[in-house]
Coordinates of C-alpha atoms and ligand atoms in Angstrom, one line a residue:
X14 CA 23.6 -20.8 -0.2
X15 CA 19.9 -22.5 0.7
X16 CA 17.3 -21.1 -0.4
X17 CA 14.0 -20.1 1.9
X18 CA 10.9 -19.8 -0.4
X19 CA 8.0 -18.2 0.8
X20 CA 5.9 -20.9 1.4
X21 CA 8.6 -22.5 4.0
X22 CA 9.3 -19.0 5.8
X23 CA 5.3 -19.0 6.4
X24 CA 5.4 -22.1 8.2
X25 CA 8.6 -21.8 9.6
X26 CA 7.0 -18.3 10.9
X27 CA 3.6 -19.9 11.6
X28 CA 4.2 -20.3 15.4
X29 CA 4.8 -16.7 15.3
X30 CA 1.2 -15.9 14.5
X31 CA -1.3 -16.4 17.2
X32 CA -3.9 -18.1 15.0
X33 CA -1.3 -20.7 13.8
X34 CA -3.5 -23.4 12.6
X35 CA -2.2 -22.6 9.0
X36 CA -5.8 -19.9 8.2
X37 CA -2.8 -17.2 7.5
X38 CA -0.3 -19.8 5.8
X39 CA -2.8 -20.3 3.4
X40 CA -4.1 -17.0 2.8
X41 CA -0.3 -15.4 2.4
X42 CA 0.5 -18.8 0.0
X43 CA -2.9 -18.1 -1.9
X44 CA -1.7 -14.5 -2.4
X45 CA 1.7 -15.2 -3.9
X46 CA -0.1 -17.8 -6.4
X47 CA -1.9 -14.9 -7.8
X48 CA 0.9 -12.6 -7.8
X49 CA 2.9 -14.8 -9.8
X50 CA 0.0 -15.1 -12.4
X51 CA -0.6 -11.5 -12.4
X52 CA 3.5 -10.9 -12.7
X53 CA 3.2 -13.3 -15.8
X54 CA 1.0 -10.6 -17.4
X55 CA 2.6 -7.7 -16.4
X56 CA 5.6 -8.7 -17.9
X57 CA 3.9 -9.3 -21.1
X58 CA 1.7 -6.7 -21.0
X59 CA 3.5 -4.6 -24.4
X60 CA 2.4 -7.9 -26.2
X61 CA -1.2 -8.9 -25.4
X62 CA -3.9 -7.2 -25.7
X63 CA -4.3 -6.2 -22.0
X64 CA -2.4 -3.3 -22.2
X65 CA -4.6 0.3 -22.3
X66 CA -8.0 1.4 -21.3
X67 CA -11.2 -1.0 -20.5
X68 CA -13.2 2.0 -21.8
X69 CA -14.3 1.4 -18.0
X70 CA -14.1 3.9 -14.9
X71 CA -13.5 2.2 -11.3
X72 CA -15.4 3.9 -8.5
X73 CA -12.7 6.7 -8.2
X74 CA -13.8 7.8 -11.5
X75 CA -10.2 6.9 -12.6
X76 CA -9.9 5.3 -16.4
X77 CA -8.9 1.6 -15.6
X78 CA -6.4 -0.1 -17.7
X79 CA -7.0 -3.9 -19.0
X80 CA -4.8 -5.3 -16.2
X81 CA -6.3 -3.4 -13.1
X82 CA -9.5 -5.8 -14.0
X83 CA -7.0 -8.5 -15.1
X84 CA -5.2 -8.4 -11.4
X85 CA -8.6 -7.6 -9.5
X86 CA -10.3 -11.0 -11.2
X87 CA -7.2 -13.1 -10.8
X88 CA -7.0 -11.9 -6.7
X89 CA -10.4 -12.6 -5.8
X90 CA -10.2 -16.1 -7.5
X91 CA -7.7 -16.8 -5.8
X92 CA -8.0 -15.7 -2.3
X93 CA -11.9 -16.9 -2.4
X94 CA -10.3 -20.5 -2.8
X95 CA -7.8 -20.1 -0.3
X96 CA -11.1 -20.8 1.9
X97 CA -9.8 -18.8 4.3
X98 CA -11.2 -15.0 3.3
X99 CA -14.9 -14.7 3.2
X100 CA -14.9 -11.0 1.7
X101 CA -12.7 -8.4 -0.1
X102 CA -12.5 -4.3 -0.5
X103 CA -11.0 -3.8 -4.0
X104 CA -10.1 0.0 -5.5
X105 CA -11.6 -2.0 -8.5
X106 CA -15.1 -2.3 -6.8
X107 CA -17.7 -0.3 -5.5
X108 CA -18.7 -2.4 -2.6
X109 CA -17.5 -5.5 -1.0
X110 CA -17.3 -8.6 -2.5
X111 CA -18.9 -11.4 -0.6
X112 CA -18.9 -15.1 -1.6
X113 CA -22.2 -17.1 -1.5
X114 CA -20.5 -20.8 -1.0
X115 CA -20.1 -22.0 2.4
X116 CA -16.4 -22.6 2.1
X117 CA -15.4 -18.9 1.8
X118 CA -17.7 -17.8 3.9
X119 CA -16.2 -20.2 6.6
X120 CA -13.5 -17.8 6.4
X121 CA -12.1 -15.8 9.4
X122 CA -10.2 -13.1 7.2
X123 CA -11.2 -10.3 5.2
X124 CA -8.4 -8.5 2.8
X125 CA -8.7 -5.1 1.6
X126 CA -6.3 -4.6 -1.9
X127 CA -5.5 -2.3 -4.5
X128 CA -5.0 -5.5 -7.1
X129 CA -2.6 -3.2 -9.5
X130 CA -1.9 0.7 -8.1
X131 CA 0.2 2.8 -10.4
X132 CA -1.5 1.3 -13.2
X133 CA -1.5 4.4 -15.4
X134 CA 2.2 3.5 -15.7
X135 CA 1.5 0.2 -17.1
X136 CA 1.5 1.8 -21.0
X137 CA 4.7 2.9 -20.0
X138 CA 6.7 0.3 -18.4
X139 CA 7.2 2.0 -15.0
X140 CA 7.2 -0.4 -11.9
X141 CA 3.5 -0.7 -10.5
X142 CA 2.3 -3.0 -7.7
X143 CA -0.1 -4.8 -5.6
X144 CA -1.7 -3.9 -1.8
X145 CA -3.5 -5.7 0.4
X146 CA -4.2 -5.5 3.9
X147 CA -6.2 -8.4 6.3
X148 CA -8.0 -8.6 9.0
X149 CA -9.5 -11.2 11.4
X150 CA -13.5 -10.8 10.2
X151 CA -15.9 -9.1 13.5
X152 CA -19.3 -10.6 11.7
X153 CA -20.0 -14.0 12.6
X154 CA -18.3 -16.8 10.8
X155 CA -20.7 -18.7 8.1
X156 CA -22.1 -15.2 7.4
X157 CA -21.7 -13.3 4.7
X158 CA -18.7 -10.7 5.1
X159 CA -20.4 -7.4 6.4
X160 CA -19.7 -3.8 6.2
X161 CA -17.7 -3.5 9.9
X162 CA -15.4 -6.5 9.1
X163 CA -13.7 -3.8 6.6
X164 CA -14.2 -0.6 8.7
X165 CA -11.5 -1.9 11.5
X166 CA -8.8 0.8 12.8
X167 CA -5.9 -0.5 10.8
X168 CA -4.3 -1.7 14.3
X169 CA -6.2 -4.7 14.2
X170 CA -4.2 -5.8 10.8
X171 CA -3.0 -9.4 11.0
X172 CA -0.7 -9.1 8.1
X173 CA -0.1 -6.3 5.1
X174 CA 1.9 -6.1 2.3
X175 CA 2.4 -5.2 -1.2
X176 CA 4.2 -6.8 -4.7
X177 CA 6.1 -5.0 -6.5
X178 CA 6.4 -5.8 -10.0
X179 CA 9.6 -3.6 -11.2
X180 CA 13.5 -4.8 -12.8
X181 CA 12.5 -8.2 -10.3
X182 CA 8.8 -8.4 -8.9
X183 CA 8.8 -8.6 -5.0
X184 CA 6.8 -10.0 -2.4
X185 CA 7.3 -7.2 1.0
X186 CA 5.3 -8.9 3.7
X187 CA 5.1 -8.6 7.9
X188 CA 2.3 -10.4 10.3
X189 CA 3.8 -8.0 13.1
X190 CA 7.0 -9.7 13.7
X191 CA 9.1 -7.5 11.1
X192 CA 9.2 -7.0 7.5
X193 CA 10.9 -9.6 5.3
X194 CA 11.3 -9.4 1.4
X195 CA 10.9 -12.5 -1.3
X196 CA 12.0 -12.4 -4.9
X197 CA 10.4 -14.1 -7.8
X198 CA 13.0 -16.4 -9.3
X199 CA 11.6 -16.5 -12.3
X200 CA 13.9 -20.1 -13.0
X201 CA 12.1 -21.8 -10.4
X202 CA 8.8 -19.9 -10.1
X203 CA 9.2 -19.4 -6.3
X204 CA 9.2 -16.1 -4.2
X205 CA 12.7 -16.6 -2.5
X206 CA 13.6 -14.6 0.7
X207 CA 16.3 -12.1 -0.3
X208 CA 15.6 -9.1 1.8
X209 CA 15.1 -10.4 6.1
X210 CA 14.3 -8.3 8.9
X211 CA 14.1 -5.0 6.9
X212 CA 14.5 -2.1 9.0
X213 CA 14.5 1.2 7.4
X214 CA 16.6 4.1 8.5
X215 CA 16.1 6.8 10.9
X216 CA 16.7 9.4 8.4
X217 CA 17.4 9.5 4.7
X218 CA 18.1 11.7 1.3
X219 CA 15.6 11.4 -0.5
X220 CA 12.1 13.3 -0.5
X221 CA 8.9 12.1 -2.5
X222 CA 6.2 14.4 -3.6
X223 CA 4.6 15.8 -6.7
X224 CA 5.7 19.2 -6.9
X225 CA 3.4 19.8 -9.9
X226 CA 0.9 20.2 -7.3
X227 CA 3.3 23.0 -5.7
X228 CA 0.7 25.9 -6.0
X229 CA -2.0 24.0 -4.3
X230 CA -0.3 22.3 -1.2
X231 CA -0.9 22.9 2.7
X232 CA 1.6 26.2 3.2
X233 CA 3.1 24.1 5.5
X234 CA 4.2 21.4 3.0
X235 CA 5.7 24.3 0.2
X236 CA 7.8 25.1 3.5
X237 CA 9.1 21.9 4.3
X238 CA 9.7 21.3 0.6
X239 CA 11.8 24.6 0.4
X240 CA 13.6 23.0 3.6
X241 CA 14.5 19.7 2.1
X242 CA 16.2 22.2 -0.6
X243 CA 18.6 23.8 1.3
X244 CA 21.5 23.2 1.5
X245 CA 22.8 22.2 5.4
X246 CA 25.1 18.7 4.9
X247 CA 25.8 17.4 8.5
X248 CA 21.4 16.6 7.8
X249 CA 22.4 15.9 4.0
X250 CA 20.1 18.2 2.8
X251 CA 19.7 19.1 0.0
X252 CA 17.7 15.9 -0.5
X253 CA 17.1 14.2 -3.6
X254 CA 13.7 14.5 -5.3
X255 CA 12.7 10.9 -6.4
X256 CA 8.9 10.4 -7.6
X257 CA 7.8 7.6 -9.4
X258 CA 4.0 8.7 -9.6
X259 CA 3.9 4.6 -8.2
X260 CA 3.1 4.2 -4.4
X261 CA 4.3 0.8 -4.0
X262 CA 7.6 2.0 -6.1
X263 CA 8.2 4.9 -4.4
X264 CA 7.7 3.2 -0.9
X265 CA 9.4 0.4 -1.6
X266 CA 12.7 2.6 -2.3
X267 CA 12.5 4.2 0.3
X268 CA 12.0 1.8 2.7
X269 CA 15.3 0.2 2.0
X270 CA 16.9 3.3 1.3
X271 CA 15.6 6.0 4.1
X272 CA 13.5 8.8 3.1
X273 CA 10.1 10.5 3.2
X274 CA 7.0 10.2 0.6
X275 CA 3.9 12.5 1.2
X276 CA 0.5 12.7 -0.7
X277 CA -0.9 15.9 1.4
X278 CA -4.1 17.3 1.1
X279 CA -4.3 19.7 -2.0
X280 CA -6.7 22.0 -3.4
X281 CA -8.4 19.4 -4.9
X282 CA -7.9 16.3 -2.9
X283 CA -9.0 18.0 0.5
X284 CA -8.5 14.9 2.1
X285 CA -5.5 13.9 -0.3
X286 CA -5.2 11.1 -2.8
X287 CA -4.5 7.9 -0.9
X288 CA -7.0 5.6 0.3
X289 CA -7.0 4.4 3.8
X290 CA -8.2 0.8 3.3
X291 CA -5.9 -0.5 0.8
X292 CA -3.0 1.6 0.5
X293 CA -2.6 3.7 3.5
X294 CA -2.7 1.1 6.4
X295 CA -0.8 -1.5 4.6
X296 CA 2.1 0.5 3.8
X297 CA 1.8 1.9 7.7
X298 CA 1.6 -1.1 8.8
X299 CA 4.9 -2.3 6.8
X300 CA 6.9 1.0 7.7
X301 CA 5.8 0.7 11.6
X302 CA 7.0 -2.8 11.7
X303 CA 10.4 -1.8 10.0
X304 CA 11.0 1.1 12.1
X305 CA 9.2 4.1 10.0
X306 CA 6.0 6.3 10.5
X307 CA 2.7 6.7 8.7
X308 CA 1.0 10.1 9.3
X309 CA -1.5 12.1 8.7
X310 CA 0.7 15.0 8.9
X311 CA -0.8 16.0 12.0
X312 CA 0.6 13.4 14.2
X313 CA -2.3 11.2 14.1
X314 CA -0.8 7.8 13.5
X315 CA -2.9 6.2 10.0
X316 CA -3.6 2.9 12.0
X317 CA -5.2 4.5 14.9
X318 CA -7.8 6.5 12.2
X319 CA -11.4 4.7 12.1
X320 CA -12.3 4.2 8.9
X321 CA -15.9 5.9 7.7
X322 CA -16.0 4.1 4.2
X323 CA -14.3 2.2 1.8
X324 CA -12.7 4.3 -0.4
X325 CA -12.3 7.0 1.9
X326 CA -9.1 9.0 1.2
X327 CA -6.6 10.4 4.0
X328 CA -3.2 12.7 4.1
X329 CA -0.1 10.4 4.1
X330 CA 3.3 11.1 5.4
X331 CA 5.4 7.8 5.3
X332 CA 9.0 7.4 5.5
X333 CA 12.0 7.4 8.3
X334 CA 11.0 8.2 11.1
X335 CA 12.8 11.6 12.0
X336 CA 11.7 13.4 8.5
X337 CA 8.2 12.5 9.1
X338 CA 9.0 14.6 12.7
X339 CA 10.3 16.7 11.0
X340 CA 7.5 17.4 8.2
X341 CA 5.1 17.6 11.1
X342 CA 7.0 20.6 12.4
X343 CA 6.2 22.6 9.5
X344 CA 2.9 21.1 9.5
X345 CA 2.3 22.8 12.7
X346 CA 4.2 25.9 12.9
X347 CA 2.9 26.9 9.2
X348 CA -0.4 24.8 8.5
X349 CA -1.8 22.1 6.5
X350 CA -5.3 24.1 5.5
X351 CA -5.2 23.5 1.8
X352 CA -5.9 26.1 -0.5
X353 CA -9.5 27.1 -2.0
X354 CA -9.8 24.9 -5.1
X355 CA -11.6 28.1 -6.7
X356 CA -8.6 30.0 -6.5
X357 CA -7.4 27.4 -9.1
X358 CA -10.5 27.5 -11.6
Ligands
P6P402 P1 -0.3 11.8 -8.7 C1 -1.4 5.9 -8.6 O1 -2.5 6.4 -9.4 C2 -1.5 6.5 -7.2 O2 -2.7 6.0 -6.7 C3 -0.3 6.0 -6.4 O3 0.2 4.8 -6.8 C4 0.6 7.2 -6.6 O4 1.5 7.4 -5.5 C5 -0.3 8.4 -6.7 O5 -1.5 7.9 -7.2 C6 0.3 9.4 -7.7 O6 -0.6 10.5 -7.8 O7 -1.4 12.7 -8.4 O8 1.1 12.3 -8.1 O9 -0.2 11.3 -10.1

């Protein structure tokens, strides 16, 4: 059987993106490059010293872990020669980072990424992955990036994705004309296409939350949880709880197997846990293109939301199309107002 590589499916697909004169090619290419040096350390990671804590916070406030600052390096070398992006939002990085050489700057992209999400599994061996998200920059080309090139309704994507680096590390991509899948063989050092024109299902088993956080969910949620646990099997409920505490691993399940992930708001995270730049659009983006739905829970489609800041953080309901209907039911009839984080202290 041939093989199709990534780098031939982009140019084979290149008359399939309007700005065709290879800006994207690159860009996607320049992304796999540094996927495949960041895999090389993941898989390592139990036995070089880039394993634990930096003794650093990112902006989140969240302990990062040698190989978020690994990942985040290794991305912005990489896409910054591509020549093609002249800025990038990083969960790794306060502000933007803009390039002062001309080349970059010539760019006509800008990519928002989480360079290594899930990374508090890293210690323990559980998949974690890699986000990213472009856009064609609004500020004027030879400019620095600016602000608005990175505050764009995630509509105006060009192309999202993620890599996930599990049992095999995967490159999940789509430039609006589907969602196709490319694994690392590891032999060759090539992302190969093994998963084409995914299209998740309408409906699925499988339910993704963290019911630790039971006590301080929406009521609406607890409701909808208590409903995926009954037992009714022309719907196939009672669903399966799977939660890997990974986005790009839980997404990536159920996108080729059918299901539902939600991060609501909680008492706590009153405007839940996921950021819209860099985690929330891409994956809506993906899921759109292969047939899903990406929420707020209220029936406001993520891409449409206008993004206030960079690290801004939104409710995210994600999965087969008909559950997240269904969520939003409950959502409706029995709320999503959080609980008071007091009641808790
Ligand atoms: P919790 C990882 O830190 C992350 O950002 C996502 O990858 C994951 O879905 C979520 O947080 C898990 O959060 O609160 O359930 O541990």
């Amino acid at each position: 059987m041939s093989v199709t590589t990534l780098n031939e499916f982009i140019i084979q697909r290149q008359a399939d993106f309007p700005y065709a004169k290879g800006e994207l090619t690159r860009l996607l290419t320049h992304i796999g490059v540094a996927a495949k040096v960041v895999n090389r350390e993941v898989n390592k990671a139990g036995l070089v010293d880039i394993l634990g804590d930096a003794g650093t916070d990112n902006v989140q406030g969240e302990r990062q872990k040698k190989l978020d600052i690994y990942a985040d390096e290794k991305f912005i070398a990489s896409l910054k020669a591509s020549g093609e992006c002249c800025g990038i939002a990083s969960e790794e990085d306060q502000n933007i980072v803009t390039f002062d050489e001309d080349l970059p700057r010539q760019g006509k992209y800008i990519l928002s990424m989480d360079p290594l999400d899930g990374s508090s599994n890293i210690d323990v061996n559980v998949s974690i992955g890699t986000i990213f998200s472009i856009f064609r920059r609004v500020s004027p080309v030879g400019h620095k990036a600016s602000m608005e090139d990175f505050l764009q309704e995630g509509t105006k994507q060009v192309a999202a994705g993620y890599i996930i680096y599990g049992s095999s590390t995967m490159m999940v991509y789509t430039t609006g004309r589907g969602v196709n899948g490319f694994t690392l063989d590891p032999s060759i050092g090539e992302f190969c296409l093994s998963h084409p024109d995914i299209i998740t299902p309408h409906s699925g088993i499988i339910y993704s939350i963290n019911e630790g956080n039971y006590i301080k969910f929406p009521e609406g949620v607890k409701k909808y949880i208590k409903y995926c646990q009954e037992k009714d099997i022309p719907t196939g409920r009672p669903y399966t709880s799977r939660y890997i505490g990974s986005l790009v691993a839980d997404f990536h399940r159920n996108l080729l197997k059918g299901g539902i992930f939600i991060y609501p708001k909680t008492a706590g995270y009153s405007s839940g846990k996921l950021r819209l730049l860099y985690e929330c659009n891409p994956m809506a983006f993906v899921i759109e293109q292969a047939g899903g739905k990406g929420t707020d829970g209220r029936g406001n489609r993520i891409m449409d939301l206008k993004p206030e800041s960079l690290h801004q953080r939104v409710p995210f309901y994600v999965g087969s199309r008909n559950m997240i209907n269904k969520a939003e039911e409950f959502m409706t009839e029995f709320g999503d107002q959080e609980p008071d984080i007091k009641d808790f202290q």
